[in-house]
CSV table of C-alpha atoms in Angstrom, one decimal:
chain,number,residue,atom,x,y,z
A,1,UNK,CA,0.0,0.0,0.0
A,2,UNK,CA,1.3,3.9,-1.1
A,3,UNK,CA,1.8,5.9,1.8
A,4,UNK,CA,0.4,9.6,1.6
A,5,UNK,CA,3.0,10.2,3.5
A,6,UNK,CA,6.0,9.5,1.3
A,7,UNK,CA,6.8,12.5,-1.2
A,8,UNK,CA,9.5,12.4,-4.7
A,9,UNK,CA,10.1,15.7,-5.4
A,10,UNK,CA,10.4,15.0,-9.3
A,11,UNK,CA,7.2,13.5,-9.0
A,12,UNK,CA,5.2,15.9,-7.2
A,13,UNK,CA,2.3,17.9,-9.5
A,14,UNK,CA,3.3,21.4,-8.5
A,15,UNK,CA,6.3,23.1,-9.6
A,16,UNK,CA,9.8,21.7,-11.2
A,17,UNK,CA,12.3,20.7,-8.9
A,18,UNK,CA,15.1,21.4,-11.3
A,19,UNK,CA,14.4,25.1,-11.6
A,20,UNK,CA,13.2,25.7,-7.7
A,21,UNK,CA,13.7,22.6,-5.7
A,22,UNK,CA,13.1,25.3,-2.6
A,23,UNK,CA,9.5,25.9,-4.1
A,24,UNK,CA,8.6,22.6,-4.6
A,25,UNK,CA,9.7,21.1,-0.6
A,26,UNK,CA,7.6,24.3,0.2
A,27,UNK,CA,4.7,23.2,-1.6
A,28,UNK,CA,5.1,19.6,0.2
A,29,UNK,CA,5.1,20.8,3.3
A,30,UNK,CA,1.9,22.8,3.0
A,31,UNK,CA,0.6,19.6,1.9
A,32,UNK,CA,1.7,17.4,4.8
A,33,UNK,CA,0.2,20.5,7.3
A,34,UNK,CA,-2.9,20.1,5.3
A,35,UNK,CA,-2.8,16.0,5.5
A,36,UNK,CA,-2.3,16.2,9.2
A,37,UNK,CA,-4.5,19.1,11.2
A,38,UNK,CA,-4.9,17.1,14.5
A,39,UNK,CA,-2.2,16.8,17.0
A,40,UNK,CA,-4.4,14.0,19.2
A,41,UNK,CA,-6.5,11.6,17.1
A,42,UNK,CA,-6.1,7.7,17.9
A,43,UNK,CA,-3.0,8.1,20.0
A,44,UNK,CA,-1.5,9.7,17.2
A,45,UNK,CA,-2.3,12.5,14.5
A,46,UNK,CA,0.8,13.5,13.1
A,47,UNK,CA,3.5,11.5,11.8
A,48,UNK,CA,5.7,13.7,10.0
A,49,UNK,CA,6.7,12.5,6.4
A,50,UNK,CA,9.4,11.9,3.7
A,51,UNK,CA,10.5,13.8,0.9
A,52,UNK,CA,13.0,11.9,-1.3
A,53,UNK,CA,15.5,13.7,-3.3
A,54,UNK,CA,16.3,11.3,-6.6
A,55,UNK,CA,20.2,11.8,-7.7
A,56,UNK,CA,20.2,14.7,-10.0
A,57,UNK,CA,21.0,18.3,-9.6
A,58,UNK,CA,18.5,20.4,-8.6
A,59,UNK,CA,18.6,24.0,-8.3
A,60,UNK,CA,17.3,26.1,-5.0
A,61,UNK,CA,15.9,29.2,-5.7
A,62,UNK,CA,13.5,29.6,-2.5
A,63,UNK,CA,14.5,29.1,0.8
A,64,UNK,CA,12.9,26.0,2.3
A,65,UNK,CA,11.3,26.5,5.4
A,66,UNK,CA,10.4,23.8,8.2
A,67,UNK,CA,8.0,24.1,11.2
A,68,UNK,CA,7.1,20.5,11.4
A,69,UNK,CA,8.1,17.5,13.6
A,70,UNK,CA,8.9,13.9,11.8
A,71,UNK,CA,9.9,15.2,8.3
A,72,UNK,CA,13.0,13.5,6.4
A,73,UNK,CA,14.4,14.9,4.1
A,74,UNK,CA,16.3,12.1,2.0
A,75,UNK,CA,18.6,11.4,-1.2
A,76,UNK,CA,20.6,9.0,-2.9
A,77,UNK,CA,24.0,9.8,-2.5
A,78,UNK,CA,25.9,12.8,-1.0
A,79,UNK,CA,27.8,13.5,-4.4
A,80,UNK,CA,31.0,15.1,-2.7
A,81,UNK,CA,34.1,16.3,-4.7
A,82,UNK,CA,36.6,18.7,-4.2
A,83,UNK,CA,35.8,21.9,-5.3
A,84,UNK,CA,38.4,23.4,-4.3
A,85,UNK,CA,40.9,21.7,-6.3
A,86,UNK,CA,39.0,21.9,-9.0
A,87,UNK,CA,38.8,26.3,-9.2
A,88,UNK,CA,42.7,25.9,-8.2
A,89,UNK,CA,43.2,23.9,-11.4
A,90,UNK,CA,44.4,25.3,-14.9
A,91,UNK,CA,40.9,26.0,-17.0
A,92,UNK,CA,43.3,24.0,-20.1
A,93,UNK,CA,43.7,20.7,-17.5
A,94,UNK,CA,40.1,20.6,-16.4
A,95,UNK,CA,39.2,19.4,-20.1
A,96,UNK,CA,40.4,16.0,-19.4
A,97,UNK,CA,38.6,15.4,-16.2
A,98,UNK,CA,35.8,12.9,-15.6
A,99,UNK,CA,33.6,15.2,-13.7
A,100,UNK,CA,34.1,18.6,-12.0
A,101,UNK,CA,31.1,19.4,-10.1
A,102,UNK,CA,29.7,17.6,-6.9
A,103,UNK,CA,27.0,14.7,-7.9
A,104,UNK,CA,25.1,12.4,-6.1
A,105,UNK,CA,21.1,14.1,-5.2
A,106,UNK,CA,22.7,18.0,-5.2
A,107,UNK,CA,20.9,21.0,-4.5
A,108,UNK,CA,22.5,23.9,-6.1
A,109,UNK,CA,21.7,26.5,-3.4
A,110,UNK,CA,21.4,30.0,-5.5
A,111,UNK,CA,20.0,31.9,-2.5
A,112,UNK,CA,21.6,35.5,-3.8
A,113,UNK,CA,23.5,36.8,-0.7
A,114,UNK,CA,22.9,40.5,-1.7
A,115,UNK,CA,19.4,39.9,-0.5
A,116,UNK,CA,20.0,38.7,2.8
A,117,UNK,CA,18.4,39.9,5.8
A,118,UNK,CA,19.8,38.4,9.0
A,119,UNK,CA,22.2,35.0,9.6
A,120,UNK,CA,19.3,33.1,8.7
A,121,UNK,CA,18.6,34.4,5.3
A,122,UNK,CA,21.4,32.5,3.2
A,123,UNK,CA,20.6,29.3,4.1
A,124,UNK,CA,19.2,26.7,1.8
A,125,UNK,CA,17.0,24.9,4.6
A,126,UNK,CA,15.7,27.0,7.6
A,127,UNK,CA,14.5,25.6,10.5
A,128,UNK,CA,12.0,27.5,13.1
A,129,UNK,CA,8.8,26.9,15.1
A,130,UNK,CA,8.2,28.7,18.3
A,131,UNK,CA,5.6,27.4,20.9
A,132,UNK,CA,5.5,24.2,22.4
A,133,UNK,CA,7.1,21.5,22.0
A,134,UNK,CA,9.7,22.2,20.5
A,135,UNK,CA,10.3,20.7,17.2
A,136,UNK,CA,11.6,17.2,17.1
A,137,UNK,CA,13.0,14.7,14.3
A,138,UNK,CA,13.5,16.2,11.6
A,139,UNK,CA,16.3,14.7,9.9
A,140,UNK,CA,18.1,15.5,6.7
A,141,UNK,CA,20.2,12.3,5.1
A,142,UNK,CA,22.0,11.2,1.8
A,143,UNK,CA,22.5,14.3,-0.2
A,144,UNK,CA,24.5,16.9,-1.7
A,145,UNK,CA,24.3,20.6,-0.4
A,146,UNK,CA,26.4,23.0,-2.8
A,147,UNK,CA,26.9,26.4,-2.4
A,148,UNK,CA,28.6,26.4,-6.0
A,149,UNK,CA,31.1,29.7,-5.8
A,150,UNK,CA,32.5,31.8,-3.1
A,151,UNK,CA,32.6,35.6,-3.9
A,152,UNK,CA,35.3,38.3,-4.0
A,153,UNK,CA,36.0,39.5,-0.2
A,154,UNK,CA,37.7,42.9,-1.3
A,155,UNK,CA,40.9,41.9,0.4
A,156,UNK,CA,42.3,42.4,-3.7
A,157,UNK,CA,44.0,39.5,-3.7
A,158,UNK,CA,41.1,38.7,-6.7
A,159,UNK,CA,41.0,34.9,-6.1
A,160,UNK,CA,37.1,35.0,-5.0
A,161,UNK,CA,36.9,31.1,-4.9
A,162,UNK,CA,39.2,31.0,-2.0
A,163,UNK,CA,37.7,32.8,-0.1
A,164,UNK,CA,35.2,31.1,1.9
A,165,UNK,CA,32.5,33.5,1.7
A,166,UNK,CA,29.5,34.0,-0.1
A,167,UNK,CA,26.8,34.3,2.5
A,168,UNK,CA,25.3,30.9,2.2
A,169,UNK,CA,24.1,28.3,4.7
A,170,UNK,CA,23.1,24.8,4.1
A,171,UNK,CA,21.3,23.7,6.9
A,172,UNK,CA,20.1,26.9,9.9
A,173,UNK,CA,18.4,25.4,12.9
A,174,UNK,CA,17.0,28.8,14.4
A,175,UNK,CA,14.9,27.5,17.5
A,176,UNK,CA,15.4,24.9,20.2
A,177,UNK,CA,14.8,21.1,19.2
A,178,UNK,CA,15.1,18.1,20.1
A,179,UNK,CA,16.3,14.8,18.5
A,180,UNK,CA,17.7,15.4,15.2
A,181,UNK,CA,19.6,14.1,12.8
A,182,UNK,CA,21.8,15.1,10.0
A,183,UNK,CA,23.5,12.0,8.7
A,184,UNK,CA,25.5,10.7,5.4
A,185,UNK,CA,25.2,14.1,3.8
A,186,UNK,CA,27.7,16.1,1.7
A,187,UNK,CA,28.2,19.7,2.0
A,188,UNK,CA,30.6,22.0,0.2
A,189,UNK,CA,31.0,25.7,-0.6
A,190,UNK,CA,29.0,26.9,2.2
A,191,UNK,CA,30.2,30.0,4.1
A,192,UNK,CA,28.3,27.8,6.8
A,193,UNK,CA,27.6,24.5,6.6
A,194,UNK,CA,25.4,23.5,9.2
A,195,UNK,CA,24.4,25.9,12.3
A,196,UNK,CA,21.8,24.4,15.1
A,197,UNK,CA,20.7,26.7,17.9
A,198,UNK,CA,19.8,25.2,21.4
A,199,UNK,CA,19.6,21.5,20.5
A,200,UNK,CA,18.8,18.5,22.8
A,201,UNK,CA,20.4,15.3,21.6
A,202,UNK,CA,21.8,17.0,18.0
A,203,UNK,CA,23.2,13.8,16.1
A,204,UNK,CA,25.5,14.8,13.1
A,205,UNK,CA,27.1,11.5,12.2
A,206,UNK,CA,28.9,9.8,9.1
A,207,UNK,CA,28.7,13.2,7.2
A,208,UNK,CA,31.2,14.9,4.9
A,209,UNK,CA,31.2,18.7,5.3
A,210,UNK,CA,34.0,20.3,4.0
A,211,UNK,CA,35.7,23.4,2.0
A,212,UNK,CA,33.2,25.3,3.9
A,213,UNK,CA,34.1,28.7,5.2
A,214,UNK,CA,32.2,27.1,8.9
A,215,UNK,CA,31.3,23.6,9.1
A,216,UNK,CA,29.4,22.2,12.2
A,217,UNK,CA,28.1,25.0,14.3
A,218,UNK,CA,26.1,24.6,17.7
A,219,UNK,CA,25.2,28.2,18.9
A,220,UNK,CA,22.7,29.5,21.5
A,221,UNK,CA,23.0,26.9,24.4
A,222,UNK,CA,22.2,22.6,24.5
A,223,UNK,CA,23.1,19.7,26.0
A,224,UNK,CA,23.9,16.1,25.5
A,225,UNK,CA,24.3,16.2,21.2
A,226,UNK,CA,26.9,13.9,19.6
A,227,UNK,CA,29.3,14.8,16.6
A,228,UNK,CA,30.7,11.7,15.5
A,229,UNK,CA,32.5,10.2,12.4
A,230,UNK,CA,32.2,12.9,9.9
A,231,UNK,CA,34.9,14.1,7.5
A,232,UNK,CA,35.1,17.8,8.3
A,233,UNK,CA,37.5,20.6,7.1
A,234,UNK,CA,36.4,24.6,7.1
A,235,UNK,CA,38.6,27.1,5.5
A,236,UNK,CA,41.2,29.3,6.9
A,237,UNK,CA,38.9,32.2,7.8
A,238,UNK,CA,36.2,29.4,10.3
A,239,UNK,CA,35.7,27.0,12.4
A,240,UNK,CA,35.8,23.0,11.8
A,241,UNK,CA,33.7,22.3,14.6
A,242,UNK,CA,32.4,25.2,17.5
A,243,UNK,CA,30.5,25.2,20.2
A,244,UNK,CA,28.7,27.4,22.6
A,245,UNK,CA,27.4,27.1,25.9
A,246,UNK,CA,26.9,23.3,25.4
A,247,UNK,CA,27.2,20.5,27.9
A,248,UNK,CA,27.2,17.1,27.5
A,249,UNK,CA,28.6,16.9,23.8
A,250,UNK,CA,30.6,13.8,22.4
A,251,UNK,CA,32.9,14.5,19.8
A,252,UNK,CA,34.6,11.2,18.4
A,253,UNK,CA,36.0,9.3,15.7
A,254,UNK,CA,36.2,12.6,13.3
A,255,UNK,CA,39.0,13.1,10.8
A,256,UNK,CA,39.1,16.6,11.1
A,257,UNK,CA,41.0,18.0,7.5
A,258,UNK,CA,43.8,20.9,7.7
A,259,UNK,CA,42.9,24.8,6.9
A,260,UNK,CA,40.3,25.1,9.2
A,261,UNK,CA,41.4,28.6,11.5
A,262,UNK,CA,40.6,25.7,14.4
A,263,UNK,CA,39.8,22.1,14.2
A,264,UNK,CA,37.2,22.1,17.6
A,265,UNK,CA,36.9,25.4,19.0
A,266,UNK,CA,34.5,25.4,22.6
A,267,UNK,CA,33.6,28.5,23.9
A,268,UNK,CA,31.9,28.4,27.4
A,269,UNK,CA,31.6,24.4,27.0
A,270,UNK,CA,31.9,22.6,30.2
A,271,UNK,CA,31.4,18.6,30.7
A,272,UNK,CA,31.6,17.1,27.3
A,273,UNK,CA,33.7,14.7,25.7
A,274,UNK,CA,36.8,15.1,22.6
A,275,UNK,CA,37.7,11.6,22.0
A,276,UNK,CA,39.7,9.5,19.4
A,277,UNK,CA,39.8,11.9,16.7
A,278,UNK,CA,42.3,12.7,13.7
A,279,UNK,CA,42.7,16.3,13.8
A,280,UNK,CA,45.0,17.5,11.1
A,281,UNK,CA,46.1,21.7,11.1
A,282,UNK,CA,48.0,24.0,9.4
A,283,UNK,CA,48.1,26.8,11.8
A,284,UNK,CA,47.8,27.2,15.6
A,285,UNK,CA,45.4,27.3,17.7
A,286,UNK,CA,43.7,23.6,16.8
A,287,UNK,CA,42.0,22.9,19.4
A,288,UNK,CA,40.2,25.6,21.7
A,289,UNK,CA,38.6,25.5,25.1
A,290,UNK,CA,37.7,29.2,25.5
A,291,UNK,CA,36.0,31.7,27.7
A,292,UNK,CA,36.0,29.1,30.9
A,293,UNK,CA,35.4,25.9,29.7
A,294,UNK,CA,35.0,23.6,32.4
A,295,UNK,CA,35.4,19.9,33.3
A,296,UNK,CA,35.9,18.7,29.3
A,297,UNK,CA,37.7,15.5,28.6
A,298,UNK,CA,40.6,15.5,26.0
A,299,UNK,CA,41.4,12.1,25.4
A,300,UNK,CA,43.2,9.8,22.8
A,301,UNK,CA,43.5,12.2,20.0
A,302,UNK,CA,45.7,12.6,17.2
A,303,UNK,CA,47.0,16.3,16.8
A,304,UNK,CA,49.1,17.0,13.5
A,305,UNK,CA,50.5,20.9,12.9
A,306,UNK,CA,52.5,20.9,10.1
A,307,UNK,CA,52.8,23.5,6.8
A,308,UNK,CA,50.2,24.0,4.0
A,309,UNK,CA,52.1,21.8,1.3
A,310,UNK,CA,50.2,22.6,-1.4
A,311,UNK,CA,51.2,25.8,-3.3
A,312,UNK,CA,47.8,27.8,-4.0
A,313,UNK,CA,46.8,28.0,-0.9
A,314,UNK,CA,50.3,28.7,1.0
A,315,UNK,CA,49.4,32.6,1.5
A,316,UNK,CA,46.6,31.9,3.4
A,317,UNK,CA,46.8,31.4,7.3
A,318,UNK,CA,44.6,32.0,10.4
A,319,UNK,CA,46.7,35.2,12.0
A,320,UNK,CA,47.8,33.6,15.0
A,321,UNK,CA,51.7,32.9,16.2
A,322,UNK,CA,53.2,29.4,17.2
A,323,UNK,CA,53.2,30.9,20.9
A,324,UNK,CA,49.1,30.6,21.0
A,325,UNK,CA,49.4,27.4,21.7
A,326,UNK,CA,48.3,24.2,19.5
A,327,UNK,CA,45.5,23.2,22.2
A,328,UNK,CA,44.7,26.0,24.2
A,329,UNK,CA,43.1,26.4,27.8
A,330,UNK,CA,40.7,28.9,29.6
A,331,UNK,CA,39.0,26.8,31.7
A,332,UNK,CA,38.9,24.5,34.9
A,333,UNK,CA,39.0,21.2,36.2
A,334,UNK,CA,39.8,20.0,32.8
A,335,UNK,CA,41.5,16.7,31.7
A,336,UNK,CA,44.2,16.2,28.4
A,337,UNK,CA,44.7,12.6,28.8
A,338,UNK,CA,46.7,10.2,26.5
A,339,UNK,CA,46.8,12.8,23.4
A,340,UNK,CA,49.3,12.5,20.7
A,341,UNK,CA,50.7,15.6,19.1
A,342,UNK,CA,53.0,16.0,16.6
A,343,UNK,CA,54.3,19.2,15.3
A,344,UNK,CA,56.7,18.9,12.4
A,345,UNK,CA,57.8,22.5,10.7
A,346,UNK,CA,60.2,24.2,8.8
A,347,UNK,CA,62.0,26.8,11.5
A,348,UNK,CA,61.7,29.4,8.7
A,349,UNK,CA,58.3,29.4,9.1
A,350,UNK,CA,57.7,29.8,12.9
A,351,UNK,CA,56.4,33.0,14.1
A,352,UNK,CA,57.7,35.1,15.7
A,353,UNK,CA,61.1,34.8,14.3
A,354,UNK,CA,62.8,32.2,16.6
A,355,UNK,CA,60.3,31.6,19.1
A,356,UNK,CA,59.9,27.7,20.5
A,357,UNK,CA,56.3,27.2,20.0
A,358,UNK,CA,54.1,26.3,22.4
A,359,UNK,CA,52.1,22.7,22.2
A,360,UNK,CA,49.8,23.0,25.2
A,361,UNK,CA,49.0,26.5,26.3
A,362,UNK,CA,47.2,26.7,29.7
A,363,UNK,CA,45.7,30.5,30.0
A,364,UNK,CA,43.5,30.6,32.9
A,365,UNK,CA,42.1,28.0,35.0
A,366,UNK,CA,42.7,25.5,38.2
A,367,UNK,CA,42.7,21.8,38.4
A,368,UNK,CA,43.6,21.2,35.2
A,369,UNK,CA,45.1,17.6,34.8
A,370,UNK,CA,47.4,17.4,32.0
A,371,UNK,CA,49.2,13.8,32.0
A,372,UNK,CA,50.7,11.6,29.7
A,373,UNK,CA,50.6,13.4,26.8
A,374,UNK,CA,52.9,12.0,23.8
A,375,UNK,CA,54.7,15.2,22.1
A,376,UNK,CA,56.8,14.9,19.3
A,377,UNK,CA,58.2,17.8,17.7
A,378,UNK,CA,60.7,17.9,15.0
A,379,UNK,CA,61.5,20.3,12.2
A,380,UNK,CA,62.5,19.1,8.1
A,381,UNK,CA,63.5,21.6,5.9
A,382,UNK,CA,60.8,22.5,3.1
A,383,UNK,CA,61.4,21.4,-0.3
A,384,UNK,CA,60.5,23.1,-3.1
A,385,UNK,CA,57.9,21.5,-5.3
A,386,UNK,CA,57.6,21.8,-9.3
A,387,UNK,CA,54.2,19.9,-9.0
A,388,UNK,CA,51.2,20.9,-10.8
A,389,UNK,CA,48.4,22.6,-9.1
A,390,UNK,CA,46.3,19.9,-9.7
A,391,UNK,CA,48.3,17.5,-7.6
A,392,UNK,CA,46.7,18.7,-4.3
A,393,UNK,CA,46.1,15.1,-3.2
A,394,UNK,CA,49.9,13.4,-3.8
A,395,UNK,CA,51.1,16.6,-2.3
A,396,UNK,CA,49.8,16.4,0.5
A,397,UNK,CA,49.9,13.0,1.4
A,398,UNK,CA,54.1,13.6,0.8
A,399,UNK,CA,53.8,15.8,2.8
A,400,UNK,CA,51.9,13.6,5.6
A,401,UNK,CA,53.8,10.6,5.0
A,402,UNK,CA,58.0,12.5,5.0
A,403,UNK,CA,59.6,11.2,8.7
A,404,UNK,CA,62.9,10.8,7.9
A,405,UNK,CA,65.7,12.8,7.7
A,406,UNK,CA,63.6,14.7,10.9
A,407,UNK,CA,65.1,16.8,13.0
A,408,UNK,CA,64.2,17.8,17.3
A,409,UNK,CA,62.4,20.9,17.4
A,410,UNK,CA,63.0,22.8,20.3
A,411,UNK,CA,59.2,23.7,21.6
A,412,UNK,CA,57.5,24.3,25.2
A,413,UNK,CA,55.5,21.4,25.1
A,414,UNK,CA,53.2,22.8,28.1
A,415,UNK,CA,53.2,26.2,29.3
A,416,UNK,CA,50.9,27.2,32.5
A,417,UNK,CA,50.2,31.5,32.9
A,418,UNK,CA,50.6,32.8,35.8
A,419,UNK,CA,47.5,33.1,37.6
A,420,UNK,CA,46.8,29.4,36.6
A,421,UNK,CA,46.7,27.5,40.3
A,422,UNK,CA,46.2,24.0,41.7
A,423,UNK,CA,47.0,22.1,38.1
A,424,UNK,CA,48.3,18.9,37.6
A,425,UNK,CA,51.0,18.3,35.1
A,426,UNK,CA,52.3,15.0,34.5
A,427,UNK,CA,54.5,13.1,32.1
A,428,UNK,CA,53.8,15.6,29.5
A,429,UNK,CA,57.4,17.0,28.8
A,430,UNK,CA,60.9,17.1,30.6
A,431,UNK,CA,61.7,19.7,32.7
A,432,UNK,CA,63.1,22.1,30.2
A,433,UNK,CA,60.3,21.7,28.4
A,434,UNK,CA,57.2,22.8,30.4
A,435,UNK,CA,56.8,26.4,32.2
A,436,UNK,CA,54.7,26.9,35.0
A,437,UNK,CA,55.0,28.0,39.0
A,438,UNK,CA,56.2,25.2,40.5
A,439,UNK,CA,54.8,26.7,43.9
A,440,UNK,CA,51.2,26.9,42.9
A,441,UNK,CA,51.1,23.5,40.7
A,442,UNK,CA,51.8,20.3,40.8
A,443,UNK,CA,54.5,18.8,37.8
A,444,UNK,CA,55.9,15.7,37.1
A,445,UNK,CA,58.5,15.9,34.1
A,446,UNK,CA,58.8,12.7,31.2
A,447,UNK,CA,62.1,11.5,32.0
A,448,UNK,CA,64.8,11.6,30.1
A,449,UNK,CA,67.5,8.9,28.9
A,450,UNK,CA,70.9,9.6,30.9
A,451,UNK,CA,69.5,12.1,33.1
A,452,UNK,CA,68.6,11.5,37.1
């Protein structure tokens, strides 16, 4: 038996999905709100719906707007491809590639930016209802979001596809819900990918949301939401993942991609979990616990800072110095457990001039338990490379796999400001190595071979 309930946007009688997919999910909606008036009737009333989104590319003129609970909205593949590369390329090389645009079921968000009004205005899918409940399970899986170009910034350096802006949004969440889900979808080109206000058990799982200018944004306040197994990578300019005000958050098993101006930046965020994820930077300043984060757990990561290999995009960076710290503390009663963190750079290319950067940075904060963290530091000296531009990926992967011919790196692997009291550091660096008041903290150096 058909369920009413179950829509195909190429299939529904209004509109054409492939001119205004926006207009069409609009239209569907209206319908499902029409199919389902009663909130109580037989223990039930409103189920919610599907709208399927064949593979195809479908372009999104109108801004699709959700206020109701249960709706999926579902494709058949989430068509990523690097973008990136592909505006970094020759025009005369692009002739012989397979494809050059993202696939899969792709909306073609072509929202104009000039006639925004508000954060919420750009983006492809908006989510609001106000009232009570709050909105619950709605759930967007299996497709393609692209923003298509990024625009000219005015900085004159005139390379507008670099610069991770052009006012779009693929997913806005602009009121508190509970119980989504945002899973095996592909987003790209996005000055934000997805931003969720005040969620209750957020899962954004097995996604792949990158060369986005933000990627995963939870802002407002929330609790208890899980980020986990997504390939993610923002732009030099944004955030890979950030959060606000949030407790209760699992971030795991993410392979966090280089360029990002932080790989998990928390501001305010106290009792949640980083765990077991691949995080992969360019710049300092990877991994943030800002404005008096409390009571996180850092555990079992992999931390990577090393140069942008790959010549188009070596005169972008994120402004800060190699004495901000790679993982950087204002917070209490904190753990950084069992991390590994390697830092492997040119000294040519450490700023300021000379400095010995700084792995962990505590700012502010007391009983802060740093212990048994792995640090290896080391310095190579750049080669040059005569590589085309299109050879982003065997660049970098040179890049990731060179460990010979390494040399130590003199670094402070933790520094504690003064004013930071009552912290435990342990088995984190040797004695030379770590900087804090040994009268108002506890330390424990790594030993070292030879040496009492």
């Amino acid at each position: 038996m058909a369920s009413e309930n179950c829509f195909d946007v190429t299939k529904y009688p209004a509109g054409n999905p492939y001119e205004d997919i926006g207009a069409v999910i609009n239209s569907i909606i209206a319908d499902i709100k029409r199919g389902q008036p009663v909130s109580d009737l037989n223990d039930g009333g409103k189920p919610g719906a599907i709208i399927y989104i064949p593979p195809g590319d479908y372009r999104l003129v109108t801004q699709v707007v959700i206020d109701v609970s249960y709706l999926k909205i579902v494709g058949s593949g989430h068509g990523f491809t690097s973008s990136s590369i592909r505006f970094n390329v020759p025009a005369n090389e692009l002739r012989d590639w397979h494809e050059v645009w993202p696939g899969g079921s792709r909306v073609l968000v072509d929202i104009s930016p000039e006639a925004a009004d508000g954060e919420a205005a750009g983006a492809a899918f908006y989510v609001k209802r106000t009232g009570n409940p709050r909105i619950s399970s709605v759930e967007f899986a299996d497709f393609c979001i692209d923003g298509l170009h990024f625009i000219d910034d005015g900085s004159g350096r005139h390379e507008a596809e670099n610069t991770y802006k052009n006012g779009k949004t693929g997913i806005y969440v602009g009121s508190a819900n509970d119980s989504f889900r945002i899973t095996g979808m592909g987003l790209i080109y996005l000055e934000h990918g997805v931003t969720v206000h005040d969620a209750d058990a957020l899962a954004i799982d097995n996604n792949f949301i990158a060369e986005c200018g933000n990627c995963i944004e939870l802002r407002g306040m929330g609790q208890a939401s899980r980020i986990a197994n997504n390939f993610v990578g923002a732009g030099y300019r944004g955030h890979s993942i950030f959060a606000e005000n949030y407790g209760g958050i699992l971030i795991s098993s993410n392979n966090i991609f280089p360029r990002g101006a932080s790989s998990i930046y928390f501001s305010g965020v106290v009792r949640s979990s980083i765990t077991g994820n691949r995080l992969h930077s360019f710049y300092p300043g990877m991994l943030v616990l800002a404005d008096n984060s409390c009571e996180n757990l850092i555990s079992s990561n992999h931390l990577l800072r090393d140069r942008e290999p790959w010549a188009p995009m070596q005169k972008y960076d994120n402004g800060l110095d190699d004495l901000f710290g790679l993982l950087r503390i204002d917070g209490s009663n904190n753990s950084v457990i069992a991390n590994h963190i390697s830092e492997t750079i040119d000294t040519q290319y450490i700023k300021p001039i000379a400095a010995k950067p700084v792995i962990i940075n505590l700012v502010f904060g007391s009983g802060n338990y740093i212990a048994n963290n792995h640090i290896v530091a080391t310095t190579e000296k750049s080669q040059s490379s005569d590589a085309p531009e299109s050879a982003c990926f065997s660049t970098q992967v040179g890049a990731l796999l060179a460990t010979s011919n390494l040399e130590r790196l003199e670094v402070t692997a933790v520094n504690v400001q003064q004013g930071s009291v009552r912290n435990t550091v342990l088995d984190s660096g040797n004695d030379e190595q770590v900087q804090l008041d040994r009268t108002m903290n506890a330390f424990r150096a790594t030993p070292v071979i030879g040496q009492p």
